[in-house]
Amino acid sequence: MLTVRDLSVEFTTDRGVVTAVDRVSFSVDKGEMLGIVGESGCGKSVLARSIIRILPMPPARIRAGQLTLDGTNLLDLSEREMQKLRGKAVTMIFQEPMTSLNPKFKVGYQIAEVFRKHFGLRSSEAIERSVEMLALVGIPDPEERAKSYPFQLSGGMRQRVIIAMALAGDPQLLLADEPTTALDVTIQAQILDLIREINERSGTSMILITHDLGVIAELVQRVIVMYAGQIVEMTTTENLFDRPLHPYTVGLRNSIPDIDSPVSKYDGPLNEIAGSVPALDDLPIGCYFQGRCPKRMQVCADRQPVLKEVSPGHHVRCWLND
Amino acid sequence: MIFYIVRRLLQLIPVFLVMSIVVFMFLHLVPGDPVDAILGNEATEEAKASLRARLGLDQPLIVQYFMWAGRVLTGDLGNSIVNGGSVLDTILQKAGVTIFLAIGSVLLSVIIAVIGGTIASANKGTWIDLSVLGAALVGVSIPSFWLAILLMMTFAVNWQLLPSIGYTAPAEDFTEFVRHLILPVVTLGAIMAGALSRLTRSEMIDQLSQDYIVTARAKGLSKFEIVYKHALRNALIPIVTFAGLELGTVLGSAIVIERIFSLPGLGQLIVESIFLRDYPMVQGTILFLSLIFVLINLLVDISYTLLDPEIRLGGEQRND
Amino acid sequence: MTDSSPSDTLLSVHELRKYFHLNSSFLHRSGKTVKALDGVSLHIKPGETLGLVGESGCGKTTLAKCILNIETPSSGQILFEGARINDLSGENLKSLRRNLQVIFQDPFGSLTPRMRVSRILREPLDVHSIGKSDQRAQLVTEMLERVGLRADHGTRFPHELSGGQRQRVAIARALMVKPRLIVADEPVSALDVSIQAQIINLLVDLQREYHLSYLFVSHDLGVVKYISDRVVVMYLGKIVEAATRDDLFAKPFHPYTISLMSAIPVPRAGGRTAEVDVKGEVPSPINPPSGCPYHTRCHKSRSRCTTEIPQLRQQAEGHYAACHYPDREVKVDA
């Protein structure tokens, strides 16, 4: 349904051009939930924003071999044509429920904008549909809540409103950028359940961007691990946890103190990944992870590994698997 | 909401009290004796004393203040000690011009600033933005009297499109009234638009970088809807605050402009009364202007409740 | 949970309350009160880490602020080494600061942006007159190395460092005065996953080396489980459960603790196994529920829970929970 081939995003900065997303290729099937995991600066958010084309251009520049949604080449569309797709065929929700809604408009109105824009509904009808959407995402007393301003709602409620707004256009593809990161754990669990339920009911494909491997385990079937703008591993969720191949993936998985693990500080230190993510304008020759990798070899500093399919559906960018 | 307005009105009482004392004291502390001004230097001491007694100027200051304040509360601002006319009537007669000038120029500046500042912010960093910024800088830097004379030379003297100076009462000929006020309004409006458009631009740039703008884009809204509906709505509060302040300061600038364009407004009245040491007239006019200033601020505060639901509905807010 | 005698207690908090009055102004008083802390008691022993867990609005940050003397409690006592520290000022506050330091979630916001790192670290030495002035530069360099930075990091400004490095600077600054207790308020929450483990390991190492106590405030139960010796769970301004780390995670009594644990997404194929049984959201602290504060979300709630506030009671040796029906085995239909 969504096909991305050799997508790169470059930013012009004071210190020259940096590549935030580096020749990324993947696809999402209808109804599939794909996870993209990585740390800040790995390019996961930029990647999602480049698909829906809401990056500020300039300074951003998108290049791609292919970026098609249901056969439509998104890069060929004018801004006006793209506006017709945004909020309808493809939409995006963001991390901060506190700031992602306009504080000066009632939430019902903000959802209704989607119905007015994309379906040409009159305001009264659009508001009625908004109330239905609020009910759909589990907001109690939706008629009253539609008249609320964002500041009158809790973080969890606001995130439900944002999800309702995203679903209003009945999108084929929903991009969710850290949708539960800012929420309390009990609310996060409820929102994750809601997202799963929506996916099962409406068959909306989703790309879920997160730094939290726990959220990945909850929701998605397939995962992309990104590091310094590149895909370093792409596989099923099961493989990611049971047979991770890239040393970075392994490191991420082992460094998290797990609630189910009996390990305490008296059992020794946590496995840490040494050092920190290299700056995008200061990337090494060869593998970008070499400076932090416990399994570094000579070849890692000489040549950059390519993303290789080492078993069906399991891609990894590492010389160890060559 | 009504409760809020009542509360705000009650809070004005101490403000007025302090204001009246300042206005009263200020004039009594400046050098110069009105009795001398009225009777001339040759007058006898008896004549001076009897005039002092008649005007109440022989009483202790505190008594003079309460006598004056008591009359003010009944709406009596006294009579001019120069020509004996009622101060309030004179003020009301001259206030129209100044108020028209003030409101007209502020409205003009808001229109210029919101359009200019918004366009600049939506095209940040381009030549459009730079042109708006340049024009705003010119507006902020040039003195009002210079712009007034420049406009007068161009539109009145060279092209003869508008009258240069003078005034026609609106009751006489409204078109002429407006024609006479165009140049003064444009002068003040253009100058205030400079600062206000810079504020609008920076406020809009700030709003356009907020998360909710990205959400609006993801919904498929057009740039126009995002800028003029979503962002501008949020930028309005500082713009309105600043415009309200300008409406106050423009009353001061009016003194200069009214003199240049020979407009019989409150600015002219103050200047003339100060020269003549017409205490009641100066006091009355300043008190009147202060009252207007305070009321404008009240209106600005009330407008917050219309512009910002969080202020309007405050208290129901959740504590997360 | 305050059985231990004062002699082996570094910090103890007794029946601490902090009420905020809303919208109070000259002419208008709403009469609404937020009970941010409603009778909280706890203690921390030397060299121990006390984990403080709860969701937003539970009062954990207010508690930390009261202990740090940033907020003044409405009632109750805070004792540091047996001496009351509720309302210190001047020299007394300054000497408390030598023993009690803080690390915040956002190291960027807590480091002065226009100061170089070496000056940020030197300042506490100057303020507290520690060491001779020519020794202070040496102490700064040693501390930089101790927290895993290089000496040349001292010449940089906070914005020139990564998030993890900034948090190391914040830790170093707290340690400069050799405190006994550090309040760590969500110290790793803002950091990338790969950096979190580094900072946690550093905190554990430093604890051993300097015999530090931590009040470790966090919403992340995984981190708390790893680092804590004892854990306190808060909900709407009250402690609902308190126990040793082992007991709490092995056999939680309070339904809220159980739900909190089951709600955490687990990084493992298949994700969580347990159902999340927590309903709705945290009620507004302005109008907290009657009776048990948790009854509106509790799957075990019965009529008694809506009227009677459960007290913190010992359920097992050293394990306290505030619940009328703490028995895990009996499932009651609501």
Short mmCIF file of C-alpha atoms in Angstrom, two decimals, chain A residues 75-315:
data_model
loop_
_atom_site.label_atom_id
_atom_site.label_comp_id
_atom_site.label_asym_id
_atom_site.label_seq_id
_atom_site.Cartn_x
_atom_site.Cartn_y
_atom_site.Cartn_z
CA LEU A 75 6.28 13.38 -4.56
CA ASP A 76 4.60 14.32 -7.86
CA LEU A 77 1.69 16.07 -6.13
CA SER A 78 1.45 19.81 -5.79
CA GLU A 79 1.03 21.25 -2.30
CA ARG A 80 -2.66 21.81 -3.05
CA GLU A 81 -3.18 18.20 -4.16
CA MET A 82 -1.25 17.01 -1.13
CA GLN A 83 -3.58 19.00 1.13
CA LYS A 84 -6.48 16.96 -0.25
CA LEU A 85 -4.74 13.76 0.81
CA ARG A 86 -3.59 14.95 4.22
CA GLY A 87 -6.13 14.29 6.91
CA LYS A 88 -7.97 11.95 4.54
CA ALA A 89 -5.83 9.28 2.85
CA VAL A 90 -2.90 9.78 5.17
CA THR A 91 -2.69 11.55 8.50
CA MET A 92 -0.43 11.87 11.47
CA ILE A 93 -0.70 12.16 15.24
CA PHE A 94 1.96 13.50 17.54
CA GLN A 95 3.55 13.01 20.90
CA GLU A 96 2.38 16.01 22.87
CA PRO A 97 -1.35 15.87 23.56
CA MET A 98 -0.96 19.00 25.65
CA THR A 99 0.15 21.19 22.77
CA SER A 100 -1.05 19.42 19.64
CA LEU A 101 -4.54 20.90 19.80
CA ASN A 102 -5.26 24.55 19.17
CA PRO A 103 -5.97 26.02 22.62
CA LYS A 104 -8.46 28.60 21.33
CA PHE A 105 -10.95 26.29 19.60
CA LYS A 106 -13.39 23.75 21.00
CA VAL A 107 -12.27 20.18 20.38
CA GLY A 108 -15.50 19.34 18.54
CA TYR A 109 -14.84 22.18 16.14
CA GLN A 110 -11.28 21.02 15.56
CA ILE A 111 -12.47 17.56 14.58
CA ALA A 112 -15.28 19.07 12.50
CA GLU A 113 -12.72 20.90 10.40
CA VAL A 114 -11.74 17.56 8.88
CA PHE A 115 -15.34 16.80 7.86
CA ARG A 116 -15.82 20.26 6.42
CA LYS A 117 -12.54 20.25 4.57
CA HIS A 118 -12.60 16.77 3.09
CA PHE A 119 -16.27 15.89 2.89
CA GLY A 120 -17.77 19.35 2.40
CA LEU A 121 -20.16 18.97 5.32
CA ARG A 122 -21.96 21.98 6.76
CA SER A 123 -20.85 22.94 10.26
CA SER A 124 -23.83 21.46 12.11
CA GLU A 125 -23.45 18.09 10.36
CA ALA A 126 -19.71 18.21 10.83
CA ILE A 127 -20.14 18.77 14.57
CA GLU A 128 -22.57 15.84 14.76
CA ARG A 129 -20.01 13.61 13.08
CA SER A 130 -17.35 14.90 15.48
CA VAL A 131 -19.47 13.82 18.42
CA GLU A 132 -19.73 10.36 16.85
CA MET A 133 -15.95 10.26 16.50
CA LEU A 134 -15.49 11.25 20.14
CA ALA A 135 -17.81 8.42 21.17
CA LEU A 136 -15.86 6.03 18.95
CA VAL A 137 -12.59 6.74 20.74
CA GLY A 138 -14.20 6.11 24.13
CA ILE A 139 -14.79 9.63 25.38
CA PRO A 140 -17.67 9.61 27.87
CA ASP A 141 -20.40 12.19 27.38
CA PRO A 142 -19.19 13.10 23.88
CA GLU A 143 -21.77 15.84 23.20
CA GLU A 144 -20.59 17.80 26.22
CA ARG A 145 -16.93 17.06 25.63
CA ALA A 146 -17.17 18.33 22.05
CA LYS A 147 -17.86 21.74 23.54
CA SER A 148 -14.75 21.59 25.72
CA TYR A 149 -11.58 23.49 25.07
CA PRO A 150 -8.36 21.46 25.18
CA PHE A 151 -7.29 22.93 28.53
CA GLN A 152 -10.40 21.45 30.11
CA LEU A 153 -9.33 17.90 29.20
CA SER A 154 -6.70 15.63 30.69
CA GLY A 155 -3.74 14.44 28.66
CA GLY A 156 -5.33 11.07 27.99
CA MET A 157 -8.57 12.68 26.84
CA ARG A 158 -6.70 15.06 24.57
CA GLN A 159 -4.84 12.19 22.97
CA ARG A 160 -8.20 10.50 22.35
CA VAL A 161 -9.43 13.71 20.71
CA ILE A 162 -6.34 13.77 18.50
CA ILE A 163 -6.94 10.14 17.53
CA ALA A 164 -10.59 10.95 16.79
CA MET A 165 -9.44 13.80 14.57
CA ALA A 166 -7.03 11.53 12.73
CA LEU A 167 -9.72 8.90 12.18
CA ALA A 168 -12.30 11.44 11.01
CA GLY A 169 -10.98 11.33 7.46
CA ASP A 170 -11.07 7.51 7.46
CA PRO A 171 -7.39 7.35 6.44
CA GLN A 172 -5.69 4.43 4.74
CA LEU A 173 -2.47 5.22 6.53
CA LEU A 174 -1.99 6.67 10.01
CA LEU A 175 1.42 7.85 11.14
CA ALA A 176 1.71 7.94 14.93
CA ASP A 177 4.76 9.72 16.35
CA GLU A 178 5.29 8.63 19.98
CA PRO A 179 1.52 8.71 20.61
CA THR A 180 1.73 7.52 24.22
CA THR A 181 5.11 8.78 25.39
CA ALA A 182 3.74 11.78 27.25
CA LEU A 183 1.04 9.78 29.03
CA ASP A 184 0.93 8.05 32.38
CA VAL A 185 1.33 4.28 32.19
CA THR A 186 -2.25 3.39 33.06
CA ILE A 187 -3.48 5.87 30.42
CA GLN A 188 -0.86 4.66 27.96
CA ALA A 189 -2.22 1.13 28.32
CA GLN A 190 -5.72 2.39 27.52
CA ILE A 191 -4.57 4.35 24.47
CA LEU A 192 -2.53 1.40 23.17
CA ASP A 193 -5.64 -0.75 23.49
CA LEU A 194 -7.61 1.87 21.57
CA ILE A 195 -5.04 2.03 18.76
CA ARG A 196 -5.03 -1.75 18.46
CA GLU A 197 -8.81 -1.85 18.40
CA ILE A 198 -8.98 0.79 15.65
CA ASN A 199 -6.49 -1.09 13.55
CA GLU A 200 -8.44 -4.32 13.92
CA ARG A 201 -11.80 -2.69 13.23
CA SER A 202 -11.03 -0.30 10.39
CA GLY A 203 -8.02 -1.99 8.81
CA THR A 204 -6.13 1.29 8.81
CA SER A 205 -2.44 0.75 8.17
CA MET A 206 -0.22 2.36 10.74
CA ILE A 207 3.35 3.41 11.18
CA LEU A 208 4.10 3.68 14.88
CA ILE A 209 7.17 5.68 15.79
CA THR A 210 8.53 5.14 19.27
CA HIS A 211 11.65 4.88 21.37
CA ASP A 212 9.93 2.33 23.62
CA LEU A 213 10.48 -1.31 22.74
CA GLY A 214 7.65 -2.20 25.10
CA VAL A 215 5.18 -0.27 22.96
CA ILE A 216 6.59 -2.02 19.88
CA ALA A 217 5.98 -5.40 21.50
CA GLU A 218 2.40 -4.41 22.32
CA LEU A 219 1.29 -3.28 18.91
CA VAL A 220 3.23 -3.95 15.79
CA GLN A 221 3.94 -6.92 13.57
CA ARG A 222 7.07 -5.64 11.90
CA VAL A 223 9.81 -3.30 13.11
CA ILE A 224 12.39 -1.03 11.59
CA VAL A 225 15.33 -0.05 13.81
CA MET A 226 16.93 3.22 12.79
CA TYR A 227 20.31 4.61 13.73
CA ALA A 228 21.81 7.89 12.50
CA GLY A 229 19.33 8.16 9.64
CA GLN A 230 19.70 4.61 8.38
CA ILE A 231 17.74 1.42 8.77
CA VAL A 232 20.04 -0.94 10.66
CA GLU A 233 17.58 -3.77 11.15
CA MET A 234 14.15 -4.61 9.78
CA THR A 235 12.29 -7.73 10.83
CA THR A 236 9.24 -9.16 12.54
CA THR A 237 8.56 -8.18 16.14
CA GLU A 238 9.16 -11.76 17.18
CA ASN A 239 12.61 -11.83 15.58
CA LEU A 240 13.46 -8.45 17.04
CA PHE A 241 13.06 -9.75 20.57
CA ASP A 242 14.08 -13.35 20.14
CA ARG A 243 16.74 -13.18 17.41
CA PRO A 244 18.06 -9.63 17.16
CA LEU A 245 21.07 -9.44 14.85
CA HIS A 246 22.38 -5.90 14.89
CA PRO A 247 24.56 -5.09 17.93
CA TYR A 248 22.64 -1.84 18.36
CA THR A 249 19.31 -3.67 18.56
CA VAL A 250 20.82 -6.11 21.03
CA GLY A 251 22.18 -3.24 23.09
CA LEU A 252 18.86 -1.39 23.14
CA ARG A 253 17.02 -4.48 24.24
CA ASN A 254 19.44 -5.33 27.03
CA SER A 255 19.90 -1.86 28.41
CA ILE A 256 16.30 -1.45 29.52
CA PRO A 257 15.60 -2.37 33.15
CA ASP A 258 12.67 -4.68 32.67
CA ILE A 259 9.84 -4.85 35.20
CA ASP A 260 9.68 -8.63 34.73
CA SER A 261 13.37 -9.14 35.34
CA PRO A 262 14.44 -9.91 38.91
CA VAL A 263 17.76 -8.12 38.40
CA SER A 264 18.61 -5.39 40.88
CA LYS A 265 21.55 -3.06 41.36
CA TYR A 266 23.12 -5.68 43.62
CA ASP A 267 23.32 -8.11 40.68
CA GLY A 268 25.69 -5.90 38.74
CA PRO A 269 25.45 -3.00 36.35
CA LEU A 270 22.95 -2.73 33.53
CA ASN A 271 24.25 -3.47 30.06
CA GLU A 272 24.91 -0.11 28.61
CA ILE A 273 25.68 1.04 25.12
CA ALA A 274 28.86 3.05 25.49
CA GLY A 275 29.17 6.60 24.21
CA SER A 276 26.42 8.53 22.51
CA VAL A 277 24.82 8.90 19.11
CA PRO A 278 27.22 10.62 16.68
CA ALA A 279 26.18 14.03 15.36
CA LEU A 280 24.74 13.88 11.85
CA ASP A 281 27.36 16.31 10.58
CA ASP A 282 30.17 14.27 12.10
CA LEU A 283 29.49 10.72 10.97
CA PRO A 284 32.40 8.30 10.66
CA ILE A 285 33.46 6.57 7.47
CA GLY A 286 32.20 3.02 7.50
CA CYS A 287 29.54 1.83 9.90
CA TYR A 288 27.89 4.66 11.87
CA PHE A 289 27.63 2.47 14.96
CA GLN A 290 31.30 1.45 15.05
CA GLY A 291 32.25 3.92 17.82
CA ARG A 292 29.79 2.30 20.26
CA CYS A 293 29.82 -1.28 19.02
CA PRO A 294 31.18 -4.03 21.26
CA LYS A 295 31.78 -6.26 18.22
CA ARG A 296 33.69 -3.77 16.10
CA MET A 297 36.01 -5.22 13.46
CA GLN A 298 38.53 -3.62 11.13
CA VAL A 299 36.15 -3.68 8.21
CA CYS A 300 33.60 -1.58 10.12
CA ALA A 301 35.87 1.46 9.98
CA ASP A 302 36.69 0.96 6.32
CA ARG A 303 33.44 0.34 4.55
CA GLN A 304 29.80 0.90 5.32
CA PRO A 305 27.75 -2.28 5.51
CA VAL A 306 24.62 -2.52 3.37
CA LEU A 307 21.16 -3.57 4.51
CA LYS A 308 20.98 -7.27 3.64
CA GLU A 309 18.20 -9.80 3.83
CA VAL A 310 19.82 -12.53 5.92
CA SER A 311 16.74 -14.69 6.24
CA PRO A 312 13.28 -14.19 4.71
CA GLY A 313 11.97 -10.83 5.93
CA HIS A 314 14.93 -10.21 8.23
CA HIS A 315 17.19 -7.39 7.04
#
